[in-house]
mmCIF file of C-alpha atoms and ligand atoms in Angstrom:
data_model
loop_
_atom_site.group_PDB
_atom_site.id
_atom_site.type_symbol
_atom_site.label_atom_id
_atom_site.label_comp_id
_atom_site.label_asym_id
_atom_site.label_seq_id
_atom_site.Cartn_x
_atom_site.Cartn_y
_atom_site.Cartn_z
ATOM 1 C CA MET A 15 76.772 -97.688 21.709
ATOM 2 C CA GLU A 16 80.147 -96.123 21.110
ATOM 3 C CA LYS A 17 83.080 -97.709 22.877
ATOM 4 C CA THR A 18 85.289 -95.722 25.161
ATOM 5 C CA VAL A 19 88.708 -96.684 26.464
ATOM 6 C CA ALA A 20 88.006 -95.666 30.029
ATOM 7 C CA SER A 21 84.923 -93.582 30.640
ATOM 8 C CA GLU A 22 85.372 -90.676 32.993
ATOM 9 C CA PRO A 23 83.880 -91.827 36.295
ATOM 10 C CA HIS A 24 81.366 -88.977 36.451
ATOM 11 C CA GLU A 25 80.169 -89.792 32.901
ATOM 12 C CA LEU A 26 79.815 -93.446 33.878
ATOM 13 C CA LEU A 27 77.304 -92.590 36.569
ATOM 14 C CA GLY A 28 75.160 -90.738 34.029
ATOM 15 C CA GLN A 29 75.451 -93.482 31.427
ATOM 16 C CA LEU A 30 74.485 -96.236 33.835
ATOM 17 C CA HIS A 31 71.693 -94.120 35.235
ATOM 18 C CA SER A 32 70.237 -93.867 31.749
ATOM 19 C CA THR A 33 69.994 -97.689 31.508
ATOM 20 C CA ALA A 34 68.929 -98.229 35.109
ATOM 21 C CA ASP A 35 65.197 -98.696 34.453
ATOM 22 C CA GLU A 36 65.765 -101.949 32.590
ATOM 23 C CA PHE A 37 67.806 -103.331 35.448
ATOM 24 C CA ILE A 38 65.402 -102.062 38.066
ATOM 25 C CA ALA A 39 62.775 -104.137 36.236
ATOM 26 C CA ILE A 40 65.079 -107.169 36.430
ATOM 27 C CA ARG A 41 65.705 -106.480 40.127
ATOM 28 C CA ARG A 42 61.993 -106.368 40.840
ATOM 29 C CA ALA A 43 61.370 -109.550 38.855
ATOM 30 C CA ILE A 44 64.005 -111.305 40.987
ATOM 31 C CA HIS A 45 62.473 -109.757 44.093
ATOM 32 C CA ALA A 46 59.042 -111.154 43.240
ATOM 33 C CA HIS A 47 60.484 -114.684 42.894
ATOM 34 C CA PRO A 48 62.862 -115.151 45.810
ATOM 35 C CA GLU A 49 64.764 -118.420 46.048
ATOM 36 C CA LEU A 50 66.417 -119.798 49.189
ATOM 37 C CA ALA A 51 69.959 -121.132 49.532
ATOM 38 C CA PHE A 52 70.985 -123.553 46.754
ATOM 39 C CA GLU A 53 67.541 -123.282 45.135
ATOM 40 C CA GLU A 54 68.379 -120.284 42.920
ATOM 41 C CA GLN A 55 67.375 -122.027 39.690
ATOM 42 C CA ARG A 56 65.197 -119.360 38.155
ATOM 43 C CA THR A 57 67.574 -116.573 39.172
ATOM 44 C CA SER A 58 70.636 -118.360 37.827
ATOM 45 C CA ASP A 59 68.791 -119.126 34.552
ATOM 46 C CA LEU A 60 68.098 -115.420 34.170
ATOM 47 C CA VAL A 61 71.703 -114.467 34.974
ATOM 48 C CA ALA A 62 73.143 -117.072 32.599
ATOM 49 C CA GLU A 63 70.849 -116.052 29.746
ATOM 50 C CA CYS A 64 71.711 -112.362 30.109
ATOM 51 C CA LEU A 65 75.453 -113.027 30.225
ATOM 52 C CA ARG A 66 75.304 -115.340 27.210
ATOM 53 C CA ASN A 67 73.374 -112.748 25.194
ATOM 54 C CA TRP A 68 76.044 -110.170 25.936
ATOM 55 C CA GLY A 69 78.903 -112.385 24.754
ATOM 56 C CA TYR A 70 80.192 -113.853 28.013
ATOM 57 C CA GLN A 71 81.391 -117.436 28.261
ATOM 58 C CA VAL A 72 78.989 -118.833 30.822
ATOM 59 C CA HIS A 73 79.867 -121.627 33.249
ATOM 60 C CA ARG A 74 77.182 -123.132 35.440
ATOM 61 C CA GLY A 75 77.071 -125.687 38.213
ATOM 62 C CA LEU A 76 79.727 -124.581 40.702
ATOM 63 C CA GLY A 77 78.004 -124.714 44.085
ATOM 64 C CA GLY A 78 74.948 -126.147 42.331
ATOM 65 C CA THR A 79 73.315 -122.988 41.049
ATOM 66 C CA GLY A 80 76.429 -120.778 40.791
ATOM 67 C CA VAL A 81 77.136 -118.945 37.536
ATOM 68 C CA VAL A 82 80.481 -117.575 36.366
ATOM 69 C CA GLY A 83 80.599 -115.232 33.383
ATOM 70 C CA VAL A 84 83.994 -114.796 31.713
ATOM 71 C CA LEU A 85 84.888 -112.023 29.294
ATOM 72 C CA GLN A 86 88.342 -111.471 27.832
ATOM 73 C CA LYS A 87 89.220 -108.304 25.958
ATOM 74 C CA GLY A 88 92.613 -107.551 24.477
ATOM 75 C CA GLU A 89 95.714 -109.639 25.139
ATOM 76 C CA GLY A 90 96.084 -108.592 28.768
ATOM 77 C CA THR A 91 96.863 -111.261 31.352
ATOM 78 C CA LYS A 92 95.449 -109.514 34.407
ATOM 79 C CA SER A 93 92.216 -110.882 35.835
ATOM 80 C CA ILE A 94 89.667 -109.654 38.322
ATOM 81 C CA GLY A 95 86.712 -111.368 40.020
ATOM 82 C CA ILE A 96 83.531 -109.623 41.161
ATOM 83 C CA ARG A 97 80.993 -111.489 43.253
ATOM 84 C CA ALA A 98 77.245 -111.015 43.662
ATOM 85 C CA ASP A 99 75.005 -113.196 45.851
ATOM 86 C CA MET A 100 71.626 -114.438 44.583
ATOM 87 C CA ASP A 101 69.767 -116.043 47.511
ATOM 88 C CA ALA A 102 66.787 -114.910 49.573
ATOM 89 C CA LEU A 103 65.706 -115.510 53.187
ATOM 90 C CA PRO A 104 62.909 -117.502 54.858
ATOM 91 C CA ILE A 105 60.953 -114.394 55.892
ATOM 92 C CA LEU A 106 57.310 -113.478 55.243
ATOM 93 C CA GLU A 107 57.442 -110.168 53.349
ATOM 94 C CA ARG A 108 55.266 -107.336 54.681
ATOM 95 C CA THR A 109 56.276 -104.450 52.394
ATOM 96 C CA GLY A 110 52.994 -104.441 50.430
ATOM 97 C CA LEU A 111 54.946 -103.479 47.289
ATOM 98 C CA ASP A 112 53.468 -104.390 43.923
ATOM 99 C CA TYR A 113 56.568 -106.455 43.180
ATOM 100 C CA ALA A 114 56.610 -108.068 46.642
ATOM 101 C CA SER A 115 57.417 -111.765 46.967
ATOM 102 C CA ARG A 116 54.924 -114.050 45.256
ATOM 103 C CA LEU A 117 56.126 -116.860 47.487
ATOM 104 C CA PRO A 118 54.881 -116.573 51.068
ATOM 105 C CA GLY A 119 57.672 -117.223 53.556
ATOM 106 C CA LYS A 120 60.483 -116.365 51.144
ATOM 107 C CA MET A 121 61.833 -112.867 50.706
ATOM 108 C CA HIS A 122 64.755 -110.891 49.319
ATOM 109 C CA ALA A 123 65.259 -109.221 52.678
ATOM 110 C CA CYS A 124 69.018 -108.731 52.348
ATOM 111 C CA GLY A 125 69.106 -107.005 48.965
ATOM 112 C CA HIS A 126 70.794 -109.816 47.053
ATOM 113 C CA ASP A 127 68.237 -109.115 44.288
ATOM 114 C CA GLY A 128 69.854 -105.667 44.020
ATOM 115 C CA HIS A 129 73.403 -107.070 44.109
ATOM 116 C CA THR A 130 72.581 -109.482 41.279
ATOM 117 C CA ALA A 131 70.837 -106.856 39.139
ATOM 118 C CA MET A 132 73.589 -104.263 39.576
ATOM 119 C CA LEU A 133 76.284 -106.730 38.549
ATOM 120 C CA LEU A 134 74.202 -107.601 35.475
ATOM 121 C CA CYS A 135 73.906 -103.899 34.719
ATOM 122 C CA ALA A 136 77.695 -103.583 34.962
ATOM 123 C CA ALA A 137 78.148 -106.780 32.942
ATOM 124 C CA ARG A 138 76.286 -105.443 29.931
ATOM 125 C CA TYR A 139 78.092 -102.126 30.001
ATOM 126 C CA LEU A 140 81.482 -103.824 30.304
ATOM 127 C CA ALA A 141 80.647 -106.084 27.363
ATOM 128 C CA GLN A 142 79.097 -103.521 25.034
ATOM 129 C CA SER A 143 80.387 -100.060 25.895
ATOM 130 C CA GLN A 144 83.667 -100.313 27.752
ATOM 131 C CA ASP A 145 87.087 -101.360 26.567
ATOM 132 C CA PHE A 146 89.488 -103.082 28.906
ATOM 133 C CA ASN A 147 92.514 -105.296 28.617
ATOM 134 C CA GLY A 148 92.408 -108.601 30.468
ATOM 135 C CA ARG A 149 89.983 -111.108 31.876
ATOM 136 C CA LEU A 150 86.826 -110.366 33.775
ATOM 137 C CA HIS A 151 85.169 -113.004 35.993
ATOM 138 C CA LEU A 152 81.677 -112.258 37.215
ATOM 139 C CA ILE A 153 80.770 -114.679 39.997
ATOM 140 C CA PHE A 154 77.096 -115.118 40.900
ATOM 141 C CA GLN A 155 77.017 -117.285 43.997
ATOM 142 C CA PRO A 156 74.237 -119.228 45.706
ATOM 143 C CA ALA A 157 73.486 -119.492 49.391
ATOM 144 C CA GLU A 158 75.241 -116.567 51.042
ATOM 145 C CA GLU A 159 72.783 -116.729 53.944
ATOM 146 C CA ASN A 160 74.003 -119.343 56.471
ATOM 147 C CA GLU A 161 74.761 -122.118 53.998
ATOM 148 C CA GLY A 162 78.181 -121.088 52.679
ATOM 149 C CA GLY A 163 77.620 -121.094 48.914
ATOM 150 C CA ALA A 164 80.946 -119.284 48.506
ATOM 151 C CA LEU A 165 82.772 -122.134 50.276
ATOM 152 C CA ARG A 166 81.163 -124.679 47.964
ATOM 153 C CA MET A 167 82.211 -122.741 44.884
ATOM 154 C CA VAL A 168 85.765 -122.470 46.225
ATOM 155 C CA GLU A 169 85.895 -126.185 47.141
ATOM 156 C CA GLU A 170 84.576 -127.155 43.725
ATOM 157 C CA GLY A 171 87.435 -125.325 42.020
ATOM 158 C CA LEU A 172 86.304 -121.726 41.483
ATOM 159 C CA PHE A 173 89.776 -120.214 41.519
ATOM 160 C CA GLU A 174 91.473 -123.126 39.738
ATOM 161 C CA GLN A 175 89.021 -122.855 36.855
ATOM 162 C CA PHE A 176 88.785 -119.080 36.958
ATOM 163 C CA PRO A 177 92.036 -117.642 38.297
ATOM 164 C CA CYS A 178 91.498 -114.151 39.664
ATOM 165 C CA ASP A 179 94.378 -111.885 40.687
ATOM 166 C CA GLU A 180 92.019 -109.997 42.966
ATOM 167 C CA ILE A 181 88.388 -110.313 44.035
ATOM 168 C CA TYR A 182 85.775 -107.834 45.194
ATOM 169 C CA ALA A 183 82.213 -107.850 46.508
ATOM 170 C CA LEU A 184 79.831 -105.268 47.904
ATOM 171 C CA HIS A 185 76.804 -105.196 50.170
ATOM 172 C CA ASN A 186 74.086 -102.588 50.427
ATOM 173 C CA ALA A 187 74.060 -100.716 53.733
ATOM 174 C CA PRO A 188 70.805 -99.343 55.175
ATOM 175 C CA GLY A 189 71.626 -96.261 57.255
ATOM 176 C CA LEU A 190 74.288 -95.078 54.819
ATOM 177 C CA PRO A 191 72.883 -92.441 52.418
ATOM 178 C CA VAL A 192 72.460 -93.351 48.751
ATOM 179 C CA GLY A 193 75.491 -92.080 46.839
ATOM 180 C CA GLN A 194 77.916 -92.942 49.608
ATOM 181 C CA MET A 195 80.218 -95.926 50.007
ATOM 182 C CA ALA A 196 82.309 -97.082 52.949
ATOM 183 C CA ILE A 197 85.212 -99.448 53.497
ATOM 184 C CA SER A 198 87.995 -100.113 55.986
ATOM 185 C CA SER A 199 91.106 -102.242 55.879
ATOM 186 C CA GLY A 200 91.421 -105.262 58.187
ATOM 187 C CA PRO A 201 88.688 -107.342 59.804
ATOM 188 C CA ALA A 202 85.310 -106.169 58.506
ATOM 189 C CA MET A 203 82.905 -108.959 59.480
ATOM 190 C CA ALA A 204 83.058 -111.497 62.298
ATOM 191 C CA SER A 205 83.562 -115.242 62.244
ATOM 192 C CA PHE A 206 80.529 -117.264 63.182
ATOM 193 C CA ASP A 207 80.420 -120.644 64.920
ATOM 194 C CA ARG A 208 77.402 -122.680 65.920
ATOM 195 C CA VAL A 209 77.593 -124.677 69.119
ATOM 196 C CA THR A 210 75.036 -127.223 70.284
ATOM 197 C CA VAL A 211 75.394 -128.411 73.880
ATOM 198 C CA THR A 212 73.410 -131.437 75.019
ATOM 199 C CA LEU A 213 73.299 -132.055 78.775
ATOM 200 C CA ARG A 214 71.998 -135.370 80.122
ATOM 201 C CA GLY A 215 71.031 -136.018 83.724
ATOM 202 C CA ARG A 216 68.215 -137.967 85.383
ATOM 203 C CA SER A 217 64.578 -137.079 85.603
ATOM 204 C CA ALA A 218 62.831 -136.955 88.981
ATOM 205 C CA HIS A 219 59.627 -135.785 90.664
ATOM 206 C CA GLY A 220 59.804 -132.015 91.094
ATOM 207 C CA ALA A 221 59.071 -132.449 94.804
ATOM 208 C CA MET A 222 62.105 -134.708 95.243
ATOM 209 C CA PRO A 223 64.845 -133.283 93.017
ATOM 210 C CA HIS A 224 67.486 -135.106 95.045
ATOM 211 C CA HIS A 225 66.420 -138.325 93.287
ATOM 212 C CA GLY A 226 67.403 -136.850 89.931
ATOM 213 C CA ILE A 227 70.260 -134.970 88.286
ATOM 214 C CA ASP A 228 68.969 -131.618 87.140
ATOM 215 C CA SER A 229 69.976 -130.590 83.628
ATOM 216 C CA MET A 230 68.061 -127.293 83.916
ATOM 217 C CA GLN A 231 70.139 -125.985 86.815
ATOM 218 C CA CYS A 232 73.329 -126.657 84.907
ATOM 219 C CA ALA A 233 71.971 -125.051 81.708
ATOM 220 C CA ALA A 234 71.175 -121.878 83.650
ATOM 221 C CA SER A 235 74.636 -121.840 85.158
ATOM 222 C CA ILE A 236 76.233 -122.239 81.708
ATOM 223 C CA VAL A 237 74.166 -119.403 80.209
ATOM 224 C CA LEU A 238 75.341 -116.970 82.857
ATOM 225 C CA GLY A 239 78.883 -118.284 83.225
ATOM 226 C CA LEU A 240 79.757 -118.244 79.528
ATOM 227 C CA GLN A 241 79.799 -114.457 79.436
ATOM 228 C CA SER A 242 82.654 -114.399 81.908
ATOM 229 C CA ILE A 243 84.878 -115.971 79.245
ATOM 230 C CA ILE A 244 84.505 -112.680 77.387
ATOM 231 C CA THR A 245 84.725 -110.324 80.355
ATOM 232 C CA ARG A 246 87.485 -112.097 82.341
ATOM 233 C CA GLU A 247 89.569 -114.061 79.849
ATOM 234 C CA ILE A 248 89.613 -112.126 76.561
ATOM 235 C CA ASP A 249 91.416 -108.812 76.123
ATOM 236 C CA ALA A 250 88.813 -106.086 76.492
ATOM 237 C CA GLN A 251 90.048 -104.587 73.194
ATOM 238 C CA GLN A 252 88.962 -107.721 71.310
ATOM 239 C CA ALA A 253 85.407 -108.062 70.062
ATOM 240 C CA VAL A 254 83.558 -111.295 70.902
ATOM 241 C CA VAL A 255 79.857 -112.081 71.099
ATOM 242 C CA ILE A 256 78.428 -115.235 72.689
ATOM 243 C CA THR A 257 74.673 -115.529 72.296
ATOM 244 C CA VAL A 258 72.677 -118.388 73.766
ATOM 245 C CA GLY A 259 69.753 -118.321 71.382
ATOM 246 C CA SER A 260 67.840 -121.371 72.568
ATOM 247 C CA ILE A 261 67.397 -123.604 75.596
ATOM 248 C CA GLN A 262 65.180 -126.623 75.248
ATOM 249 C CA ALA A 263 64.544 -128.428 78.520
ATOM 250 C CA GLY A 264 61.556 -129.799 80.354
ATOM 251 C CA GLU A 265 57.800 -129.391 79.895
ATOM 252 C CA VAL A 266 56.008 -128.912 83.194
ATOM 253 C CA TYR A 267 56.169 -127.528 86.745
ATOM 254 C CA ASN A 268 56.783 -130.683 88.644
ATOM 255 C CA ILE A 269 59.365 -132.737 86.774
ATOM 256 C CA VAL A 270 63.115 -132.278 86.903
ATOM 257 C CA PRO A 271 64.115 -132.390 83.211
ATOM 258 C CA GLU A 272 66.420 -135.181 82.192
ATOM 259 C CA SER A 273 68.072 -133.301 79.352
ATOM 260 C CA ALA A 274 68.716 -129.788 78.149
ATOM 261 C CA VAL A 275 69.904 -128.583 74.747
ATOM 262 C CA LEU A 276 71.504 -125.163 74.316
ATOM 263 C CA LYS A 277 72.121 -123.518 70.950
ATOM 264 C CA ILE A 278 74.911 -120.972 71.077
ATOM 265 C CA GLY A 279 76.323 -118.581 68.486
ATOM 266 C CA VAL A 280 79.907 -117.395 68.834
ATOM 267 C CA ARG A 281 81.385 -114.474 66.894
ATOM 268 C CA ALA A 282 84.856 -112.925 66.864
ATOM 269 C CA LEU A 283 86.902 -110.537 64.752
ATOM 270 C CA ASP A 284 90.248 -112.290 65.150
ATOM 271 C CA PRO A 285 91.054 -115.931 64.285
ATOM 272 C CA ASP A 286 93.237 -116.385 67.393
ATOM 273 C CA VAL A 287 90.528 -115.018 69.650
ATOM 274 C CA ARG A 288 88.049 -117.292 67.902
ATOM 275 C CA ARG A 289 90.245 -120.319 68.720
ATOM 276 C CA LYS A 290 90.717 -119.246 72.313
ATOM 277 C CA VAL A 291 86.979 -118.767 72.864
ATOM 278 C CA GLU A 292 86.316 -122.204 71.390
ATOM 279 C CA GLN A 293 88.850 -123.846 73.661
ATOM 280 C CA ARG A 294 87.562 -122.070 76.767
ATOM 281 C CA LEU A 295 83.895 -122.615 75.930
ATOM 282 C CA GLN A 296 84.467 -126.354 75.500
ATOM 283 C CA ALA A 297 86.407 -126.632 78.755
ATOM 284 C CA PHE A 298 83.966 -124.447 80.681
ATOM 285 C CA VAL A 299 80.877 -126.342 79.548
ATOM 286 C CA GLN A 300 82.480 -129.734 80.224
ATOM 287 C CA ALA A 301 83.564 -128.607 83.687
ATOM 288 C CA GLN A 302 80.146 -127.219 84.496
ATOM 289 C CA ALA A 303 78.489 -130.428 83.372
ATOM 290 C CA SER A 304 80.763 -132.612 85.428
ATOM 291 C CA SER A 305 80.372 -130.391 88.493
ATOM 292 C CA TYR A 306 76.616 -130.992 88.234
ATOM 293 C CA GLN A 307 77.230 -134.722 87.566
ATOM 294 C CA LEU A 308 75.784 -134.494 84.061
ATOM 295 C CA GLU A 309 76.892 -136.056 80.828
ATOM 296 C CA CYS A 310 77.642 -133.556 78.144
ATOM 297 C CA GLU A 311 78.068 -133.551 74.411
ATOM 298 C CA ILE A 312 79.273 -130.505 72.466
ATOM 299 C CA GLU A 313 78.937 -130.089 68.729
ATOM 300 C CA TYR A 314 81.111 -127.151 67.670
ATOM 301 C CA LEU A 315 80.613 -126.165 64.033
ATOM 302 C CA HIS A 316 82.895 -123.623 62.395
ATOM 303 C CA LYS A 317 80.794 -121.590 60.033
ATOM 304 C CA TYR A 318 81.993 -118.395 58.343
ATOM 305 C CA PRO A 319 85.555 -117.149 58.902
ATOM 306 C CA VAL A 320 86.505 -113.594 59.812
ATOM 307 C CA LEU A 321 86.215 -111.416 56.700
ATOM 308 C CA VAL A 322 89.486 -109.546 56.306
ATOM 309 C CA ASN A 323 89.925 -106.704 53.820
ATOM 310 C CA ARG A 324 93.481 -106.590 52.503
ATOM 311 C CA PRO A 325 95.090 -103.139 52.776
ATOM 312 C CA GLU A 326 96.154 -102.839 49.132
ATOM 313 C CA GLN A 327 92.802 -103.884 47.640
ATOM 314 C CA THR A 328 90.909 -101.810 50.212
ATOM 315 C CA GLU A 329 92.837 -98.745 49.106
ATOM 316 C CA TYR A 330 92.264 -99.626 45.467
ATOM 317 C CA ALA A 331 88.510 -99.918 45.991
ATOM 318 C CA ARG A 332 88.446 -96.753 48.083
ATOM 319 C CA GLN A 333 90.239 -94.727 45.409
ATOM 320 C CA ALA A 334 87.902 -96.085 42.722
ATOM 321 C CA ALA A 335 84.903 -95.061 44.842
ATOM 322 C CA ILE A 336 86.409 -91.616 45.462
ATOM 323 C CA ARG A 337 86.993 -91.038 41.743
ATOM 324 C CA LEU A 338 83.398 -92.029 41.097
ATOM 325 C CA LEU A 339 81.602 -90.299 43.966
ATOM 326 C CA GLY A 340 83.974 -87.743 45.470
ATOM 327 C CA ALA A 341 86.110 -87.949 48.603
ATOM 328 C CA ASP A 342 83.389 -86.682 50.933
ATOM 329 C CA MET A 343 81.101 -89.528 49.845
ATOM 330 C CA VAL A 344 83.486 -92.375 50.759
ATOM 331 C CA GLY A 345 83.898 -93.128 54.422
ATOM 332 C CA GLU A 346 85.438 -95.598 56.829
ATOM 333 C CA ARG A 347 83.393 -98.573 57.967
ATOM 334 C CA PRO A 348 84.056 -99.991 61.418
ATOM 335 C CA PRO A 349 83.807 -103.794 61.621
ATOM 336 C CA THR A 350 80.472 -105.361 62.503
ATOM 337 C CA MET A 351 79.736 -108.642 64.275
ATOM 338 C CA GLY A 352 77.618 -109.930 61.384
ATOM 339 C CA SER A 353 79.115 -112.552 59.080
ATOM 340 C CA GLU A 354 79.494 -112.941 55.325
ATOM 341 C CA ASP A 355 80.674 -115.935 53.351
ATOM 342 C CA PHE A 356 82.695 -113.847 50.877
ATOM 343 C CA ALA A 357 85.243 -114.340 53.687
ATOM 344 C CA TYR A 358 85.945 -117.824 52.238
ATOM 345 C CA MET A 359 86.867 -116.327 48.872
ATOM 346 C CA LEU A 360 89.087 -113.768 50.608
ATOM 347 C CA GLN A 361 90.959 -116.638 52.266
ATOM 348 C CA HIS A 362 92.099 -117.696 48.799
ATOM 349 C CA ARG A 363 92.542 -114.437 46.902
ATOM 350 C CA PRO A 364 93.407 -110.899 47.954
ATOM 351 C CA GLY A 365 90.463 -108.557 47.783
ATOM 352 C CA ALA A 366 88.030 -106.325 49.585
ATOM 353 C CA TYR A 367 84.375 -105.992 50.526
ATOM 354 C CA ILE A 368 82.755 -102.593 50.294
ATOM 355 C CA ARG A 369 79.478 -101.063 51.518
ATOM 356 C CA LEU A 370 77.062 -99.220 49.267
ATOM 357 C CA GLY A 371 74.600 -96.744 50.783
ATOM 358 C CA ASN A 372 71.019 -98.012 50.653
ATOM 359 C CA GLY A 373 69.541 -94.841 52.167
ATOM 360 C CA VAL A 374 68.254 -93.512 55.467
ATOM 361 C CA GLY A 375 64.878 -93.283 57.183
ATOM 362 C CA GLU A 376 61.890 -94.051 54.975
ATOM 363 C CA ASP A 377 64.068 -94.155 51.893
ATOM 364 C CA GLY A 378 66.100 -97.328 52.254
ATOM 365 C CA GLY A 379 66.960 -97.145 55.941
ATOM 366 C CA CYS A 380 65.078 -100.281 57.015
ATOM 367 C CA MET A 381 67.598 -102.846 58.261
ATOM 368 C CA VAL A 382 68.230 -106.040 56.292
ATOM 369 C CA HIS A 383 66.552 -109.310 57.427
ATOM 370 C CA ASN A 384 63.429 -107.305 58.279
ATOM 371 C CA PRO A 385 60.007 -108.074 56.672
ATOM 372 C CA LEU A 386 59.743 -104.386 55.642
ATOM 373 C CA TYR A 387 63.179 -104.117 54.040
ATOM 374 C CA ASP A 388 63.613 -103.351 50.347
ATOM 375 C CA PHE A 389 66.725 -102.777 48.258
ATOM 376 C CA ASN A 390 66.832 -99.130 47.150
ATOM 377 C CA ASP A 391 66.676 -98.943 43.364
ATOM 378 C CA LYS A 392 68.280 -95.478 43.460
ATOM 379 C CA ALA A 393 71.534 -97.215 44.425
ATOM 380 C CA LEU A 394 71.497 -99.742 41.581
ATOM 381 C CA HIS A 395 73.288 -97.675 38.946
ATOM 382 C CA ILE A 396 75.797 -96.428 41.532
ATOM 383 C CA GLY A 397 76.853 -99.960 42.407
ATOM 384 C CA ALA A 398 76.956 -100.852 38.713
ATOM 385 C CA ALA A 399 79.090 -97.796 37.892
ATOM 386 C CA PHE A 400 81.439 -98.730 40.723
ATOM 387 C CA TRP A 401 81.923 -102.216 39.290
ATOM 388 C CA VAL A 402 82.491 -100.897 35.771
ATOM 389 C CA HIS A 403 85.010 -98.342 36.967
ATOM 390 C CA LEU A 404 86.805 -100.739 39.313
ATOM 391 C CA ALA A 405 87.110 -103.488 36.697
ATOM 392 C CA SER A 406 88.062 -101.269 33.765
ATOM 393 C CA SER A 407 90.643 -99.318 35.704
ATOM 394 C CA TYR A 408 92.167 -102.590 36.951
ATOM 395 C CA LEU A 409 92.239 -104.312 33.560
ATOM 396 C CA VAL A 410 94.473 -101.888 31.656
HETATM 397 ZN ZN1 LIG B 508 71.738 -111.301 54.917
HETATM 398 ZN ZN1 LIG B 509 73.290 -110.074 52.505
#
């Protein structure tokens, strides 16, 4: 293929569309063999082999199955990092597609198969058909779902070994038409904390509860009372979600349960609000427990941080998307209360996280984490063209 200095964005779309079938085949092969967090062996083998064939220096092992592909062109000293996630979810697929998961109970239900394939599509084009001046880092991470693969890569030296001036990632968005992208500056995804509360009282005959100390009564009181932290103590303009997702207590009608375990998820869009909710939740639960004469243990695990898009990189990504797709195809994206571990990378390097339309209705509108979801292959070359254009216009 002939090399171009910087392909016109509208030509890029056509060029990547013409190679899309090959990468759609790769996407479907990944889809058929989903791998859960930190088990992405087959997927990372495929990624590493492709990158090596196209002339990338390939580094493996960060975060276990992580792969980083490095390509330098020219003498330029600028560097950019682009991340794709590779992991699947523990869901039983029900799409009935001919390339559906071969592994019952595992499924690419978040479209990370598409993210991986589109970055590979961009990788080949950037290596073979696109000039640029500087250093490109393509980061394929494990375990985005719940297990913080991005944090492990960062802790194991991602940005020391592969310094990036700026970093970017994208996620497919069901409900947003194919051909559109969306991004907003500031908090884009919520922090997520996992809290396990264990209450211990004393069992008793259900007919004589006064001989026991009832953990169930206290658990019920905590479930209801926790919401008043949000409604009475946090500024109504601040977004917080507290979800009690599980109560385990007791077995039968006539025994006062000795213990109760509550599993609680806490989400916020502001680090200070996150801290305040933690402090108040701990104090509230302890006070409730002691008012019911129960012992109480709280395990408060900080999971993903708030994902914050930096203004400058958000604008850079937005302008790149506008040049590629047109101004009317690039919208704002209000924050959501979901979480994303790219937030850890954004704590260390300036960057932004952008949404790519996956389609509406029957054509790509099924929400992620659903057994009927599928990444929309019509969006693959659009995401790839975005990466090519973003990287090549940065590395000049
Ligand atoms: Zn997901
Ligand atoms: Zn995802």
